[in-house]
Amino acid sequence: MSKIIVVFQSPDDILEFVQKVEKYPYNMDMKRGKYVVDAKSLLGLMNLGFHREIELEVHEEECEDLRKDIEEFIAA
């Protein structure tokens, strides 16, 4: 399992993120506090908010291709 911290600035960021992660067969969850949603759920991600660190949990060991695809959302 891999964990990546991401931050979304706008609804457009979330839309772009979902379009990118939908291409991958991995199971993925997003966590912020006690809330957990499917990383491929547009409405679920909208509820987690903007300008906050959200943990992406990828249930796959080798996901470098995904990491490169979403690097613009990864928190510095």
PDB file of C-alpha atoms in Angstrom:
ATOM      1  CA  MET A   1       0.000   0.000   0.000  1.00  0.00           C
ATOM      2  CA  SER A   2       1.235   3.492  -0.852  1.00  0.00           C
ATOM      3  CA  LYS A   3       0.250   6.764   0.785  1.00  0.00           C
ATOM      4  CA  ILE A   4       0.461  10.150  -0.929  1.00  0.00           C
ATOM      5  CA  ILE A   5      -0.612  13.521   0.491  1.00  0.00           C
ATOM      6  CA  VAL A   6      -2.503  15.689  -2.006  1.00  0.00           C
ATOM      7  CA  VAL A   7      -4.083  19.154  -1.927  1.00  0.00           C
ATOM      8  CA  PHE A   8      -6.855  20.471  -4.169  1.00  0.00           C
ATOM      9  CA  GLN A   9      -7.237  24.189  -4.840  1.00  0.00           C
ATOM     10  CA  SER A  10     -10.531  24.155  -6.768  1.00  0.00           C
ATOM     11  CA  PRO A  11     -13.364  21.960  -8.064  1.00  0.00           C
ATOM     12  CA  ASP A  12     -11.527  21.849 -11.414  1.00  0.00           C
ATOM     13  CA  ASP A  13      -8.535  20.236  -9.660  1.00  0.00           C
ATOM     14  CA  ILE A  14     -10.775  17.508  -8.279  1.00  0.00           C
ATOM     15  CA  LEU A  15     -12.375  16.893 -11.673  1.00  0.00           C
ATOM     16  CA  GLU A  16      -8.960  16.584 -13.319  1.00  0.00           C
ATOM     17  CA  PHE A  17      -7.695  14.322 -10.516  1.00  0.00           C
ATOM     18  CA  VAL A  18     -10.672  11.949 -10.810  1.00  0.00           C
ATOM     19  CA  GLN A  19     -10.259  11.767 -14.587  1.00  0.00           C
ATOM     20  CA  LYS A  20      -6.628  10.746 -14.089  1.00  0.00           C
ATOM     21  CA  VAL A  21      -7.115   8.161 -11.331  1.00  0.00           C
ATOM     22  CA  GLU A  22     -10.046   6.494 -13.101  1.00  0.00           C
ATOM     23  CA  LYS A  23      -7.564   5.159 -15.669  1.00  0.00           C
ATOM     24  CA  TYR A  24      -5.860   2.961 -13.075  1.00  0.00           C
ATOM     25  CA  PRO A  25      -7.212  -0.406 -11.896  1.00  0.00           C
ATOM     26  CA  TYR A  26      -6.010   0.124  -8.313  1.00  0.00           C
ATOM     27  CA  ASN A  27      -8.377   0.489  -5.387  1.00  0.00           C
ATOM     28  CA  MET A  28      -7.818   3.920  -3.838  1.00  0.00           C
ATOM     29  CA  ASP A  29      -9.245   5.768  -0.848  1.00  0.00           C
ATOM     30  CA  MET A  30      -8.967   9.381   0.249  1.00  0.00           C
ATOM     31  CA  LYS A  31      -8.824  10.206   3.964  1.00  0.00           C
ATOM     32  CA  ARG A  32      -9.164  13.464   5.865  1.00  0.00           C
ATOM     33  CA  GLY A  33      -9.707  13.117   9.566  1.00  0.00           C
ATOM     34  CA  LYS A  34     -12.405  10.542  10.214  1.00  0.00           C
ATOM     35  CA  TYR A  35     -13.768  10.752   6.655  1.00  0.00           C
ATOM     36  CA  VAL A  36     -12.873   8.153   4.031  1.00  0.00           C
ATOM     37  CA  VAL A  37     -14.147   8.251   0.429  1.00  0.00           C
ATOM     38  CA  ASP A  38     -13.388   6.419  -2.793  1.00  0.00           C
ATOM     39  CA  ALA A  39     -10.647   8.318  -4.661  1.00  0.00           C
ATOM     40  CA  LYS A  40     -12.610   7.898  -7.901  1.00  0.00           C
ATOM     41  CA  SER A  41     -15.747   9.555  -6.493  1.00  0.00           C
ATOM     42  CA  LEU A  42     -16.147  13.147  -7.651  1.00  0.00           C
ATOM     43  CA  LEU A  43     -18.824  13.995  -5.077  1.00  0.00           C
ATOM     44  CA  GLY A  44     -16.944  12.230  -2.306  1.00  0.00           C
ATOM     45  CA  LEU A  45     -13.812  14.277  -2.954  1.00  0.00           C
ATOM     46  CA  MET A  46     -15.780  17.538  -3.141  1.00  0.00           C
ATOM     47  CA  ASN A  47     -16.940  16.855   0.423  1.00  0.00           C
ATOM     48  CA  LEU A  48     -13.356  16.588   1.708  1.00  0.00           C
ATOM     49  CA  GLY A  49     -12.729  20.242   0.892  1.00  0.00           C
ATOM     50  CA  PHE A  50     -10.089  22.463  -0.636  1.00  0.00           C
ATOM     51  CA  HIS A  51      -6.724  23.840   0.536  1.00  0.00           C
ATOM     52  CA  ARG A  52      -6.354  20.939   2.998  1.00  0.00           C
ATOM     53  CA  GLU A  53      -4.014  17.986   3.022  1.00  0.00           C
ATOM     54  CA  ILE A  54      -5.811  14.784   2.079  1.00  0.00           C
ATOM     55  CA  GLU A  55      -4.207  11.360   2.244  1.00  0.00           C
ATOM     56  CA  LEU A  56      -4.475   9.208  -0.869  1.00  0.00           C
ATOM     57  CA  GLU A  57      -4.147   5.548   0.019  1.00  0.00           C
ATOM     58  CA  VAL A  58      -3.386   3.339  -2.996  1.00  0.00           C
ATOM     59  CA  HIS A  59      -3.911  -0.380  -2.400  1.00  0.00           C
ATOM     60  CA  GLU A  60      -1.038  -1.343  -4.705  1.00  0.00           C
ATOM     61  CA  GLU A  61       2.725  -1.447  -4.140  1.00  0.00           C
ATOM     62  CA  GLU A  62       3.934  -0.381  -7.584  1.00  0.00           C
ATOM     63  CA  CYS A  63       2.165   2.871  -8.470  1.00  0.00           C
ATOM     64  CA  GLU A  64       4.928   5.145  -9.781  1.00  0.00           C
ATOM     65  CA  ASP A  65       2.976   5.713 -13.002  1.00  0.00           C
ATOM     66  CA  LEU A  66       0.036   7.030 -10.960  1.00  0.00           C
ATOM     67  CA  ARG A  67       2.338   9.211  -8.841  1.00  0.00           C
ATOM     68  CA  LYS A  68       3.783  10.831 -11.989  1.00  0.00           C
ATOM     69  CA  ASP A  69       0.307  11.383 -13.423  1.00  0.00           C
ATOM     70  CA  ILE A  70      -0.940  13.245 -10.323  1.00  0.00           C
ATOM     71  CA  GLU A  71       2.292  15.019  -9.305  1.00  0.00           C
ATOM     72  CA  GLU A  72       0.703  18.469  -9.706  1.00  0.00           C
ATOM     73  CA  PHE A  73      -1.633  17.657  -6.776  1.00  0.00           C
ATOM     74  CA  ILE A  74       0.997  16.208  -4.435  1.00  0.00           C
ATOM     75  CA  ALA A  75       1.623  18.424  -1.401  1.00  0.00           C
ATOM     76  CA  ALA A  76       5.103  19.895  -1.213  1.00  0.00           C
TER      77      ALA A  76
END
